[in-house]
Coordinates of C-alpha atoms in Angstrom, one line a residue:
Chain A
M1322 CA -28.0 4.5 -7.4
A1323 CA -30.5 7.4 -6.8
T1324 CA -28.1 8.9 -4.2
L1325 CA -25.2 8.5 -6.5
I1326 CA -27.0 10.3 -9.3
E1327 CA -28.1 13.0 -6.9
H1328 CA -24.5 13.8 -6.0
S1329 CA -23.1 12.9 -9.4
S1330 CA -22.5 16.4 -10.6
I1331 CA -20.2 17.3 -7.7
L1332 CA -18.6 13.8 -7.7
I1333 CA -17.6 14.3 -11.4
I1334 CA -15.5 17.2 -10.3
A1335 CA -14.4 16.0 -6.9
V1336 CA -13.2 12.5 -7.9
P1337 CA -10.6 13.7 -10.4
L1338 CA -9.5 16.4 -7.9
L1339 CA -9.1 13.8 -5.1
I1340 CA -7.2 11.4 -7.4
A1341 CA -5.0 14.3 -8.5
F1342 CA -3.8 14.8 -5.0
L1343 CA -3.5 11.1 -4.2
T1344 CA -1.5 10.3 -7.4
P1345 CA 1.9 11.5 -6.1
L1346 CA 1.5 9.4 -3.0
I1347 CA 0.4 6.3 -4.8
G1348 CA 3.0 6.8 -7.4
M1349 CA 5.8 6.8 -4.8
A1350 CA 4.7 3.3 -3.8
S1351 CA 3.9 1.8 -7.2
K1352 CA 3.7 3.2 -10.7
K1353 CA 1.3 0.4 -11.8
A1354 CA -1.0 1.2 -8.9
R1355 CA -0.9 4.9 -9.8
N1356 CA -1.7 4.2 -13.4
S1357 CA -4.5 1.8 -12.5
V1358 CA -6.1 4.3 -10.0
V1359 CA -6.0 7.1 -12.7
V1360 CA -7.6 4.9 -15.4
V1361 CA -10.2 3.4 -13.1
G1362 CA -11.0 6.8 -11.5
L1363 CA -11.6 8.4 -14.9
A1364 CA -13.6 5.3 -16.0
F1365 CA -15.8 5.8 -12.9
V1366 CA -16.2 9.5 -13.7
A1367 CA -17.2 8.6 -17.3
F1368 CA -19.8 6.2 -15.8
L1369 CA -21.2 9.0 -13.6
V1370 CA -21.3 11.4 -16.6
F1371 CA -23.4 9.0 -18.6
A1372 CA -25.7 8.2 -15.6
L1373 CA -26.1 12.0 -15.0
A1374 CA -26.7 12.6 -18.8
R1375 CA -29.5 10.0 -18.7
D1376 CA -31.1 11.5 -15.7
V1377 CA -30.9 15.1 -17.1
I1378 CA -32.3 14.1 -20.5
L1379 CA -35.2 12.1 -18.8
N1380 CA -35.9 14.4 -15.8
G1381 CA -34.7 17.8 -16.7
I1382 CA -32.1 20.2 -15.2
H1383 CA -30.1 18.9 -12.3
I1384 CA -29.3 21.4 -9.6
Y1385 CA -26.6 20.8 -6.9
T1386 CA -26.2 23.4 -4.2
L1387 CA -23.1 23.1 -2.1
G1388 CA -23.7 23.5 1.6
A1389 CA -27.5 23.5 1.4
T1390 CA -29.6 21.1 3.5
S1391 CA -30.8 19.6 0.2
P1392 CA -28.7 19.7 -3.0
S1393 CA -31.7 20.9 -5.0
L1394 CA -32.4 23.9 -2.7
A1395 CA -30.9 26.7 -4.7
I1396 CA -32.1 29.7 -2.7
P1397 CA -31.6 29.6 1.1
E1398 CA -34.5 30.5 3.3
G1399 CA -34.7 34.3 4.0
T1400 CA -33.0 35.3 0.8
M1401 CA -34.5 36.0 -2.6
V1402 CA -31.4 35.1 -4.7
P1403 CA -29.0 32.1 -4.9
V1404 CA -25.8 32.9 -3.0
R1405 CA -24.1 29.5 -2.6
I1406 CA -21.9 27.6 -5.0
I1407 CA -24.4 26.0 -7.4
L1408 CA -23.9 23.5 -10.2
E1409 CA -26.6 23.7 -12.8
V1410 CA -26.4 20.8 -15.3
D1411 CA -28.7 20.9 -18.3
G1412 CA -28.6 19.2 -21.7
V1413 CA -25.7 21.3 -23.0
S1414 CA -23.7 20.7 -19.8
V1415 CA -24.1 16.9 -19.9
F1416 CA -23.3 16.9 -23.7
M1417 CA -20.0 18.7 -22.9
G1418 CA -19.5 16.4 -19.9
I1419 CA -19.7 13.4 -22.3
V1420 CA -17.1 14.9 -24.6
V1421 CA -14.7 15.6 -21.7
A1422 CA -15.3 12.1 -20.2
I1423 CA -14.5 10.3 -23.4
V1424 CA -11.5 12.4 -24.3
S1425 CA -9.9 12.4 -20.9
L1426 CA -10.2 8.6 -20.5
V1427 CA -8.6 8.1 -24.0
A1428 CA -5.9 10.6 -23.2
V1429 CA -4.9 8.8 -20.0
I1430 CA -4.9 5.3 -21.7
Y1431 CA -2.7 6.8 -24.5
S1432 CA -0.4 8.4 -21.9
L1433 CA 0.4 5.1 -20.2
S1434 CA 2.8 4.2 -23.0
A1435 CA 3.4 7.5 -24.7
M1436 CA 4.7 9.1 -21.4
K1437 CA 6.5 6.0 -20.2
G1438 CA 10.0 7.3 -20.8
E1439 CA 9.4 10.7 -19.3
T1440 CA 10.4 11.8 -15.8
G1441 CA 8.0 13.3 -13.3
Q1442 CA 5.0 11.2 -14.2
N1443 CA 3.4 11.6 -10.8
R1444 CA 3.2 15.3 -11.5
F1445 CA 2.0 14.7 -15.0
Y1446 CA -1.0 12.7 -13.9
T1447 CA -1.8 15.2 -11.1
L1448 CA -1.8 18.1 -13.6
L1449 CA -3.8 16.1 -16.1
L1450 CA -6.5 15.3 -13.5
L1451 CA -6.6 18.9 -12.4
M1452 CA -7.2 19.9 -15.9
V1453 CA -10.0 17.4 -16.3
A1454 CA -11.6 18.5 -13.1
G1455 CA -11.3 22.2 -14.2
T1456 CA -12.9 21.4 -17.6
F1457 CA -15.8 19.5 -15.9
G1458 CA -16.2 22.4 -13.5
M1459 CA -16.4 24.9 -16.4
V1460 CA -19.3 23.0 -18.1
F1461 CA -21.2 22.1 -14.9
T1462 CA -21.1 25.4 -12.9
G1463 CA -24.1 27.6 -12.7
D1464 CA -22.1 30.5 -11.3
L1465 CA -20.0 33.0 -13.3
F1466 CA -17.3 33.4 -10.6
N1467 CA -16.8 29.7 -10.4
L1468 CA -16.6 29.6 -14.2
F1469 CA -13.7 32.0 -13.8
V1470 CA -12.1 29.8 -11.1
F1471 CA -12.4 26.6 -13.2
L1472 CA -11.1 28.4 -16.2
E1473 CA -8.1 29.3 -14.2
I1474 CA -7.6 25.8 -13.0
T1475 CA -7.8 24.5 -16.6
S1476 CA -5.5 27.2 -17.9
I1477 CA -2.7 26.8 -15.3
S1478 CA -2.7 23.0 -15.3
G1479 CA -2.8 23.2 -19.2
A1480 CA 0.2 25.5 -19.4
A1481 CA 2.2 23.3 -17.0
L1482 CA 1.3 20.2 -19.1
I1483 CA 2.2 21.9 -22.4
A1484 CA 5.6 22.7 -21.0
F1485 CA 5.9 19.4 -19.2
R1486 CA 8.6 17.9 -21.5
T1487 CA 11.3 20.4 -20.4
K1488 CA 13.9 18.8 -22.7
F1489 CA 12.1 20.5 -25.7
A1490 CA 12.6 24.3 -25.9
D1491 CA 9.5 24.8 -28.1
S1492 CA 7.4 23.1 -25.3
Q1493 CA 8.6 25.8 -22.9
E1494 CA 7.7 28.5 -25.4
G1495 CA 4.3 26.9 -26.0
G1496 CA 3.6 26.7 -22.3
F1497 CA 4.6 30.4 -21.8
K1498 CA 2.4 31.5 -24.7
Y1499 CA -0.6 29.5 -23.4
I1500 CA -0.3 31.0 -19.9
V1501 CA 0.0 34.5 -21.2
V1502 CA -3.0 34.2 -23.5
S1503 CA -5.0 32.3 -20.8
A1504 CA -4.2 34.8 -18.1
I1505 CA -5.3 37.7 -20.2
A1506 CA -8.5 36.0 -21.2
S1507 CA -9.2 35.0 -17.5
L1508 CA -8.6 38.5 -16.2
M1509 CA -10.8 40.0 -18.8
V1510 CA -13.5 37.4 -17.9
L1511 CA -13.1 38.4 -14.3
F1512 CA -13.4 42.1 -15.2
A1513 CA -16.6 41.4 -17.2
I1514 CA -18.0 39.5 -14.3
S1515 CA -17.2 42.4 -11.9
L1516 CA -19.2 44.7 -14.2
L1517 CA -22.2 42.5 -14.0
Y1518 CA -21.8 42.0 -10.2
A1519 CA -21.5 45.7 -9.7
Q1520 CA -24.9 46.3 -11.3
Y1521 CA -26.9 43.3 -10.1
N1522 CA -25.2 42.0 -6.9
L1523 CA -25.4 38.5 -8.5
L1524 CA -23.1 35.9 -9.8
N1525 CA -25.5 33.1 -10.5
I1526 CA -26.0 32.8 -14.3
G1527 CA -29.8 32.0 -14.0
A1528 CA -30.4 34.8 -11.5
L1529 CA -28.4 37.2 -13.6
A1530 CA -30.3 36.2 -16.8
A1531 CA -33.6 36.9 -15.0
A1532 CA -32.3 40.4 -14.0
M1533 CA -30.5 41.3 -17.2
Q1534 CA -31.4 44.8 -18.4
Y1535 CA -28.8 45.0 -21.3
T1536 CA -27.4 48.3 -20.2
M1537 CA -24.3 49.9 -21.6
L1538 CA -22.2 48.2 -18.9
D1539 CA -23.8 44.9 -19.9
R1540 CA -22.9 45.5 -23.5
I1541 CA -19.3 46.2 -22.5
A1542 CA -19.2 43.0 -20.4
L1543 CA -20.7 41.1 -23.3
V1544 CA -18.0 42.3 -25.7
I1545 CA -15.2 41.4 -23.3
L1546 CA -16.7 38.0 -22.6
I1547 CA -17.1 37.2 -26.3
A1548 CA -13.6 38.3 -27.2
A1549 CA -12.0 36.5 -24.2
F1550 CA -13.8 33.2 -24.8
A1551 CA -13.3 33.5 -28.6
M1552 CA -9.6 33.9 -27.9
K1553 CA -9.6 30.8 -25.7
L1554 CA -11.4 28.7 -28.3
G1555 CA -9.0 29.8 -31.1
G1556 CA -11.3 32.2 -33.0
V1557 CA -9.5 34.1 -35.8
P1558 CA -7.6 36.5 -35.5
M1559 CA -6.8 35.4 -31.9
H1560 CA -6.0 31.8 -33.0
M1561 CA -2.2 32.1 -33.4
W1562 CA -1.5 30.5 -30.0
I1563 CA -3.3 27.3 -31.0
S1564 CA -0.6 26.2 -33.5
D1565 CA 2.2 27.2 -31.1
T1566 CA 0.8 25.2 -28.2
Y1567 CA -1.2 22.2 -29.7
S1568 CA 1.9 21.2 -31.7
V1569 CA 4.4 21.1 -28.9
A1570 CA 2.4 19.6 -26.0
P1571 CA 2.4 15.8 -25.5
V1572 CA -0.4 14.7 -27.8
S1573 CA -2.5 13.2 -25.0
I1574 CA -2.5 16.8 -23.5
T1575 CA -3.3 18.3 -26.9
V1576 CA -6.5 16.3 -27.1
L1577 CA -7.4 17.7 -23.6
L1578 CA -6.6 21.2 -24.8
I1579 CA -9.2 20.6 -27.6
T1580 CA -11.8 19.9 -24.9
A1581 CA -10.6 22.9 -22.9
S1582 CA -11.1 25.1 -26.0
Q1583 CA -14.5 23.5 -26.5
A1584 CA -15.4 24.4 -22.8
S1585 CA -14.6 28.0 -23.8
M1586 CA -17.0 27.6 -26.7
Y1587 CA -19.6 26.2 -24.3
A1588 CA -19.0 29.3 -22.0
L1589 CA -19.6 31.5 -25.1
M1590 CA -22.8 29.7 -25.8
R1591 CA -23.9 29.9 -22.2
I1592 CA -23.3 33.6 -22.1
C1593 CA -25.0 34.5 -25.4
F1594 CA -27.9 32.1 -25.3
I1595 CA -28.7 31.9 -21.6
L1596 CA -27.1 34.8 -19.7
Y1597 CA -28.1 37.5 -22.3
G1598 CA -30.6 35.5 -24.4
V1599 CA -33.2 37.5 -26.3
T1600 CA -32.1 40.8 -24.7
L1601 CA -29.1 40.8 -27.1
D1602 CA -28.8 42.6 -30.4
L1603 CA -29.2 39.1 -31.8
A1604 CA -28.5 39.9 -35.5
V1605 CA -25.4 42.0 -34.7
V1606 CA -23.9 39.6 -32.1
G1607 CA -24.9 36.6 -34.4
W1608 CA -23.0 38.2 -37.3
I1609 CA -20.0 38.9 -35.1
V1610 CA -19.8 35.2 -34.2
I1611 CA -20.3 34.3 -37.8
A1612 CA -17.6 36.6 -39.0
I1613 CA -15.1 35.1 -36.5
G1614 CA -16.2 31.7 -37.8
I1615 CA -15.7 32.5 -41.5
L1616 CA -12.3 33.9 -40.8
G1617 CA -11.5 30.8 -38.8
M1618 CA -12.5 28.4 -41.5
F1619 CA -10.7 30.2 -44.3
I1620 CA -7.5 31.2 -42.6
G1621 CA -7.4 28.0 -40.6
V1622 CA -7.5 25.8 -43.7
T1623 CA -5.3 27.9 -45.9
M1624 CA -2.6 28.0 -43.2
A1625 CA -3.0 24.2 -42.6
V1626 CA -2.4 23.3 -46.2
R1627 CA 0.9 25.2 -46.1
Q1628 CA 2.3 23.4 -43.0
T1629 CA 5.1 20.8 -43.1
D1630 CA 4.9 20.0 -39.3
I1631 CA 2.2 17.4 -39.0
T1632 CA 1.0 18.6 -35.6
R1633 CA 0.9 22.3 -36.7
L1634 CA -1.1 21.2 -39.7
I1635 CA -3.7 19.5 -37.5
A1636 CA -3.7 22.4 -35.1
Y1637 CA -4.6 24.9 -37.9
N1638 CA -7.3 22.4 -39.0
C1639 CA -8.7 22.7 -35.5
V1640 CA -9.0 26.5 -36.0
C1641 CA -10.8 25.8 -39.2
E1642 CA -13.2 23.3 -37.6
A1643 CA -14.0 25.8 -34.8
G1644 CA -15.1 28.1 -37.5
F1645 CA -17.7 25.6 -38.7
M1646 CA -19.1 25.4 -35.1
L1647 CA -19.1 29.2 -34.8
I1648 CA -21.0 29.6 -38.0
G1649 CA -23.7 27.2 -36.9
L1650 CA -24.0 28.9 -33.5
G1651 CA -23.9 32.4 -35.0
V1652 CA -26.8 31.6 -37.3
G1653 CA -28.8 30.1 -34.4
L1654 CA -28.0 33.2 -32.3
A1655 CA -29.0 35.6 -35.1
V1656 CA -32.5 34.0 -35.4
L1657 CA -33.0 33.3 -31.7
G1658 CA -35.6 35.9 -31.4
D1659 CA -37.6 34.8 -34.5
R1660 CA -39.5 31.7 -33.6
T1661 CA -40.3 30.9 -37.3
D1662 CA -36.7 31.1 -38.5
L1663 CA -35.5 29.3 -35.4
G1664 CA -37.8 26.4 -36.0
T1665 CA -37.2 26.3 -39.8
F1666 CA -33.4 26.3 -39.7
G1667 CA -32.0 27.9 -36.5
T1668 CA -32.2 24.9 -34.3
T1669 CA -30.8 22.7 -37.1
A1670 CA -27.8 25.0 -37.4
I1671 CA -27.3 24.8 -33.6
N1672 CA -27.7 21.0 -33.8
G1673 CA -25.0 20.9 -36.5
A1674 CA -22.7 23.0 -34.5
I1675 CA -23.1 21.1 -31.3
F1676 CA -22.9 17.7 -33.1
H1677 CA -19.7 19.0 -34.8
M1678 CA -18.2 19.8 -31.3
I1679 CA -18.1 16.1 -30.3
N1680 CA -17.2 15.0 -33.8
H1681 CA -14.4 17.5 -33.8
A1682 CA -13.1 16.3 -30.5
L1683 CA -13.1 12.7 -31.8
F1684 CA -11.5 13.1 -35.2
E1685 CA -9.0 15.8 -34.3
G1686 CA -8.2 13.8 -31.2
L1687 CA -7.5 10.7 -33.3
L1688 CA -5.4 12.7 -35.7
F1689 CA -3.3 14.2 -32.9
L1690 CA -2.8 10.7 -31.4
V1691 CA -1.6 9.5 -34.7
A1692 CA 0.8 12.4 -35.0
G1693 CA 2.0 11.5 -31.5
A1694 CA 2.4 7.9 -32.5
I1695 CA 4.6 9.0 -35.5
F1696 CA 6.7 11.2 -33.2
Y1697 CA 7.0 8.4 -30.7
R1698 CA 8.5 6.1 -33.3
I1699 CA 10.6 8.4 -35.6
G1700 CA 11.2 11.4 -33.3
T1701 CA 10.2 14.1 -35.8
R1702 CA 7.0 15.9 -36.7
D1703 CA 8.4 17.2 -40.0
L1704 CA 6.5 15.8 -43.0
N1705 CA 9.6 16.4 -45.2
Q1706 CA 11.4 13.8 -43.2
M1707 CA 8.7 11.2 -43.5
G1708 CA 7.8 8.6 -46.1
G1709 CA 6.4 5.1 -46.5
L1710 CA 5.5 4.7 -42.8
G1711 CA 2.3 2.9 -43.9
H1712 CA 4.4 -0.1 -44.7
T1713 CA 5.4 -0.7 -41.1
M1714 CA 2.8 1.3 -39.1
K1715 CA -0.4 -0.1 -40.7
F1716 CA -2.8 0.6 -37.8
T1717 CA -1.5 4.1 -37.4
A1718 CA -1.9 4.8 -41.1
G1719 CA -5.4 3.4 -41.0
F1720 CA -6.4 5.6 -38.1
F1721 CA -4.9 8.7 -39.8
L1722 CA -6.9 8.0 -42.9
L1723 CA -10.1 7.5 -40.9
G1724 CA -9.6 10.8 -39.0
A1725 CA -8.7 12.6 -42.2
L1726 CA -11.8 11.5 -44.0
A1727 CA -14.0 12.3 -41.1
S1728 CA -12.4 15.8 -40.7
S1729 CA -12.8 16.5 -44.4
G1730 CA -16.5 15.8 -44.1
L1731 CA -16.6 12.7 -46.4
P1732 CA -19.5 10.3 -46.1
P1733 CA -20.2 8.1 -44.2
F1734 CA -18.1 9.4 -41.4
N1735 CA -19.3 11.6 -38.5
G1736 CA -17.8 14.8 -39.8
F1737 CA -20.1 14.6 -42.8
A1738 CA -23.3 14.1 -40.7
S1739 CA -22.6 17.3 -38.7
K1740 CA -21.4 19.4 -41.6
I1741 CA -24.4 18.6 -43.7
L1742 CA -26.6 19.9 -41.0
I1743 CA -24.6 23.1 -40.9
Y1744 CA -24.5 23.5 -44.7
E1745 CA -28.2 23.0 -45.3
S1746 CA -29.4 25.1 -42.4
V1747 CA -26.9 27.9 -42.9
Y1748 CA -27.8 28.0 -46.6
Q1749 CA -31.3 29.1 -45.7
F1750 CA -29.8 32.0 -43.7
N1751 CA -27.2 33.0 -46.2
P1752 CA -26.1 30.7 -49.1
I1753 CA -22.6 32.3 -49.3
L1754 CA -21.8 30.8 -45.9
T1755 CA -22.5 27.3 -47.2
I1756 CA -20.5 27.9 -50.4
I1757 CA -17.5 29.0 -48.2
G1758 CA -18.0 25.9 -46.0
I1759 CA -18.0 23.5 -48.9
L1760 CA -14.9 25.1 -50.4
V1761 CA -13.1 24.9 -47.1
S1762 CA -14.0 21.2 -46.7
I1763 CA -12.5 20.5 -50.2
I1764 CA -9.3 22.3 -49.1
T1765 CA -9.3 20.3 -45.9
L1766 CA -9.3 17.1 -47.9
A1767 CA -6.3 18.5 -49.8
V1768 CA -4.6 19.2 -46.5
F1769 CA -4.9 15.6 -45.4
I1770 CA -4.1 14.1 -48.7
K1771 CA -0.8 15.9 -48.6
A1772 CA -0.2 14.8 -45.0
F1773 CA -1.2 11.2 -45.6
F1774 CA 0.8 10.8 -48.9
S1775 CA 3.9 12.4 -47.6
A1776 CA 3.9 10.4 -44.3
F1777 CA 2.5 7.0 -45.0
T1778 CA 2.7 6.3 -48.8
G1779 CA 5.6 5.9 -51.2
A1780 CA 8.6 3.7 -50.8
L1781 CA 9.6 3.0 -47.2
L1782 CA 12.6 5.2 -46.5
P1783 CA 15.7 3.1 -45.5
K1784 CA 16.1 5.0 -42.2
Y1785 CA 12.7 3.8 -41.1
E1786 CA 13.0 0.2 -42.1
D1787 CA 13.3 -0.9 -38.5
I1788 CA 10.3 1.1 -37.3
K1789 CA 7.6 -0.9 -35.6
E1790 CA 4.0 -0.2 -34.8
V1791 CA 3.3 1.7 -31.5
P1792 CA 2.5 -0.1 -28.2
K1793 CA -0.9 -1.7 -27.7
T1794 CA -2.2 0.9 -25.2
M1795 CA -1.6 3.6 -27.8
I1796 CA -3.4 1.5 -30.4
A1797 CA -6.2 0.9 -27.9
A1798 CA -6.6 4.6 -27.3
M1799 CA -6.8 5.4 -31.0
T1800 CA -9.2 2.5 -31.5
I1801 CA -11.6 4.0 -29.0
F1802 CA -11.7 7.3 -31.0
A1803 CA -12.0 5.3 -34.2
V1804 CA -14.9 3.2 -33.0
F1805 CA -16.8 6.4 -31.8
I1806 CA -16.1 8.0 -35.2
I1807 CA -17.6 5.0 -37.0
I1808 CA -20.6 4.7 -34.7
F1809 CA -21.3 8.4 -34.8
G1810 CA -21.0 8.3 -38.6
L1811 CA -23.2 5.3 -39.1
F1812 CA -25.9 6.2 -36.6
P1813 CA -26.0 10.0 -36.5
G1814 CA -29.8 10.1 -36.0
L1815 CA -29.4 8.2 -32.7
I1816 CA -26.7 10.5 -31.4
L1817 CA -28.8 13.5 -32.4
D1818 CA -31.8 12.2 -30.6
W1819 CA -29.9 11.1 -27.5
I1820 CA -27.5 13.9 -26.7
V1821 CA -27.5 16.6 -29.4
R1822 CA -31.1 17.7 -29.6
P1823 CA -31.5 17.8 -25.8
A1824 CA -28.5 20.1 -25.7
T1825 CA -29.9 22.4 -28.4
D1826 CA -33.3 22.4 -26.7
A1827 CA -31.6 23.4 -23.4
L1828 CA -29.6 26.2 -25.2
V1829 CA -32.6 27.9 -26.7
D1830 CA -34.8 27.5 -23.6
Q1831 CA -33.6 30.4 -21.4
A1832 CA -36.8 30.3 -19.3
S1833 CA -36.2 26.7 -18.1
Y1834 CA -32.7 27.5 -17.0
I1835 CA -33.8 30.5 -15.1
N1836 CA -36.8 28.7 -13.5
A1837 CA -34.6 25.8 -12.4
I1838 CA -32.9 28.3 -10.1
M1839 CA -35.3 31.1 -9.5
G1840 CA -38.4 28.9 -9.4
A1841 CA -37.2 27.6 -6.1
I1842 CA -37.8 30.9 -4.3
P1843 CA -39.3 30.0 -0.8
Chain B
M1275 CA -36.1 7.8 -32.9
T1276 CA -34.7 7.5 -36.4
L1277 CA -31.4 6.3 -37.9
I1278 CA -31.4 9.2 -40.4
V1279 CA -30.4 12.9 -40.1
E1280 CA -33.0 15.4 -41.4
S1281 CA -31.9 18.9 -42.1
G1282 CA -35.2 20.3 -43.2
Y1283 CA -34.4 20.1 -46.9
E1284 CA -33.5 16.5 -47.2
F1285 CA -32.1 13.6 -45.3
W1286 CA -28.9 11.6 -44.8
N1287 CA -28.9 7.9 -44.2
P1288 CA -25.5 6.3 -44.0
I1289 CA -26.9 2.8 -44.2
I1290 CA -28.3 3.4 -47.6
W1291 CA -25.0 5.1 -48.6
L1292 CA -23.1 2.0 -47.4
I1293 CA -25.3 -0.4 -49.3
T1294 CA -24.9 1.6 -52.5
F1295 CA -21.2 1.8 -51.9
A1296 CA -21.0 -2.0 -51.4
V1297 CA -23.0 -2.6 -54.6
V1298 CA -20.6 -0.3 -56.6
M1299 CA -17.6 -2.1 -55.1
V1300 CA -19.0 -5.5 -56.2
I1301 CA -19.4 -4.1 -59.7
V1302 CA -15.8 -2.7 -59.7
Y1303 CA -14.5 -6.0 -58.4
F1304 CA -16.4 -7.8 -61.2
F1305 CA -14.6 -5.7 -63.8
R1306 CA -11.3 -6.0 -62.0
K1307 CA -11.5 -9.8 -62.2
R1308 CA -11.8 -9.6 -66.0
G1309 CA -8.3 -8.0 -66.1
E1310 CA -4.9 -9.6 -66.8
A1311 CA -3.8 -11.7 -63.9
K1312 CA -0.7 -13.4 -65.5
Y1313 CA 2.2 -11.6 -63.9
K1314 CA 4.9 -12.9 -61.6
K1315 CA 5.7 -11.0 -58.4
G1316 CA 9.3 -9.9 -57.8
E1317 CA 10.3 -9.9 -61.5
D1318 CA 10.8 -7.0 -63.9
Q1319 CA 7.0 -7.0 -64.6
T1320 CA 6.3 -5.6 -61.2
Q1321 CA 9.3 -3.1 -61.0
I1322 CA 8.9 0.6 -61.5
F1323 CA 9.3 1.6 -65.1
L1324 CA 10.5 5.2 -65.7
C1325 CA 10.8 5.6 -69.5
G1326 CA 13.8 3.3 -69.4
E1327 CA 15.8 5.6 -67.0
E1328 CA 17.3 4.3 -63.8
V1329 CA 14.9 4.5 -61.0
P1330 CA 16.1 6.8 -58.2
V1331 CA 16.5 5.5 -54.6
A1332 CA 13.5 5.7 -52.3
E1333 CA 14.6 9.0 -50.6
Q1334 CA 14.9 10.7 -54.0
R1335 CA 11.7 9.6 -55.6
H1336 CA 9.4 10.3 -52.7
V1337 CA 7.3 13.5 -53.0
R1338 CA 7.9 15.3 -49.7
G1339 CA 5.2 17.3 -47.9
G1340 CA 7.0 20.6 -48.6
N1341 CA 6.8 19.9 -52.4
A1342 CA 3.1 19.3 -52.6
Y1343 CA 0.7 21.9 -54.2
W1344 CA 3.6 24.1 -55.4
G1345 CA 1.3 25.6 -58.1
F1346 CA -1.4 26.4 -55.5
F1347 CA 1.0 28.4 -53.4
E1348 CA 2.6 30.2 -56.3
T1349 CA -0.9 31.3 -57.5
L1350 CA -1.8 32.5 -54.0
K1351 CA 1.7 33.9 -53.3
E1352 CA 0.5 37.4 -52.4
Y1353 CA -2.2 36.1 -50.1
Y1354 CA 0.3 33.8 -48.3
D1355 CA 3.0 36.5 -48.1
G1356 CA 0.5 38.7 -46.2
I1357 CA -1.1 36.0 -44.0
V1358 CA 2.2 34.4 -43.0
R1359 CA 3.5 37.9 -42.1
L1360 CA 0.6 38.3 -39.6
H1361 CA 1.6 35.0 -37.9
T1362 CA 4.6 36.5 -36.1
G1363 CA 4.8 34.0 -33.3
V1364 CA 5.2 36.9 -30.9
V1365 CA 2.8 36.6 -27.9
N1366 CA 2.6 40.5 -27.7
D1367 CA 1.0 40.5 -31.1
Y1368 CA -1.6 37.9 -30.0
V1369 CA -2.7 40.3 -27.3
V1370 CA -2.9 43.1 -29.7
W1371 CA -5.3 41.0 -31.9
F1372 CA -7.4 40.4 -28.8
V1373 CA -7.6 44.1 -28.1
A1374 CA -8.4 44.9 -31.7
V1375 CA -11.3 42.3 -31.8
T1376 CA -12.7 43.6 -28.5
A1377 CA -12.5 47.2 -29.8
I1378 CA -14.1 46.4 -33.2
S1379 CA -16.9 44.4 -31.6
A1380 CA -17.6 47.2 -29.1
I1381 CA -17.8 49.8 -31.9
I1382 CA -20.1 47.5 -34.0
L1383 CA -22.4 47.0 -31.0
L1384 CA -22.4 50.8 -30.2
I1385 CA -23.2 51.7 -33.8
A1386 CA -26.0 49.1 -33.9
E1387 CA -27.4 50.7 -30.7
L1388 CA -27.2 54.2 -32.2
V1389 CA -28.9 53.1 -35.5
R1390 CA -31.6 51.3 -33.5

């Protein structure tokens, strides 16, 4: 077991990669065998993630150096800096790893039935696993260039998956938009990395953080990195691709796109808190992040309430929820240099933002799966065409209600637990932000009341009288999300203690991240 | 380890909330049981009554998603006209927004440096 944990960080990336390339071969022999291998493989990866999370939380940062005589040997003999490919897994990384592990497993289980009628399933699962491997790589890497490489893997496989159902013209358009936006973001990230490399001859995040001078070139690199990752996470006004892509992809892919966007938010956190840390103009950068967050909350929710396409409605709600996270992170960043404010409310704001990331993945994931279930049965996403579906799709209706209440921040669900942390901590920084947040939550409730009532309540429309509930594997996938939502809602203190606070502690502790790498100088 | 969330100002305990909710539900159920229970399912008593008018068919009486919150959108018509116009759906415009955010952020950081 100790050996497994020692190599777990690379296995978590390598296992999905290996299965991705095996999938077409196994699929040619047996579809059932292929499906089983994919599900069991991702379940094994989830097990590794939880084992690694336990190890990191108990024993501290986990270093894995590829090609070294010992995985923990970050700096080779005779050199003063890390030069190899290094995975550096701390509390934030394992937190994100848990999010990706849960969501990817649910996405695959849901796909078993939802994608059954589609052609090219071997390629579908290959691309899905590549996307999962890329997302894990983004959150585990300790190296900026590898962050770019994994960002590219995630983006390219994501674009192919969005456009996977070639029979739909809007899927093609969505895939095209995703690849254009992703390519520009990736290239700008590469440009920013080159600016840092030109100055410091370093690519390792910990080593760069130790050497950071915050020169004019560093500032330019910072601005480019913030803008690029803000676009990838759907920060307003660069959010418009979200509704165009989330709404047209197969929903099991949309939930993975949510985690990919969250991986970009993770990258933004890693850059601001660890790479630059206290060298930043903290108040200015913090307020830039807060401004993107406020715009996201307000424009996201007001656009959501207007939608009549159920998946676009949920997609705009994703933009809104990302705004909540950005506000929490922005406040934490703004007070990072002030130990008093950080202790009084800054860490609570970051706790709220990080807790909201996993909650967001769960309830928006559930809502998208429900939207996919409706489309699976009635073949439309148009709310104007729906009515009374709750009479025949009782489980689906229940799941939608659960996701909607959680997303709106109603007690006792998980959305409330994370939002209350954001509201109360942010209030101490600037009360206006909390007022906007509460207003936005009220409108969010209005958004989902509209969606729920127009889709599920009222008299059952005669054209849907023969509609049945979706297959059991789709119900099972939605149940997993629902169970997590309920558990996270009922026991938020435990989740905070187990995975959220360790993530926040890792994020505000730049010195430990640097020492984990540079402390190993021979 | 605790089952509650503490924000610094106050705390949130879902278990207490659930117990309170359950008590309220029991009280509500008690009052509901006092109500009139003598009706027969499937007869005129349980049919929709619309001021004596003929009840429209299901398709016509269902409030569709597009009809919800009409007053809200009318009140905010100017805001929505502007914000919807910005959502062109053209990927070139998305890139323009990226350039604009990058430029504005750079200018803000530059001004902050000059002021400092």
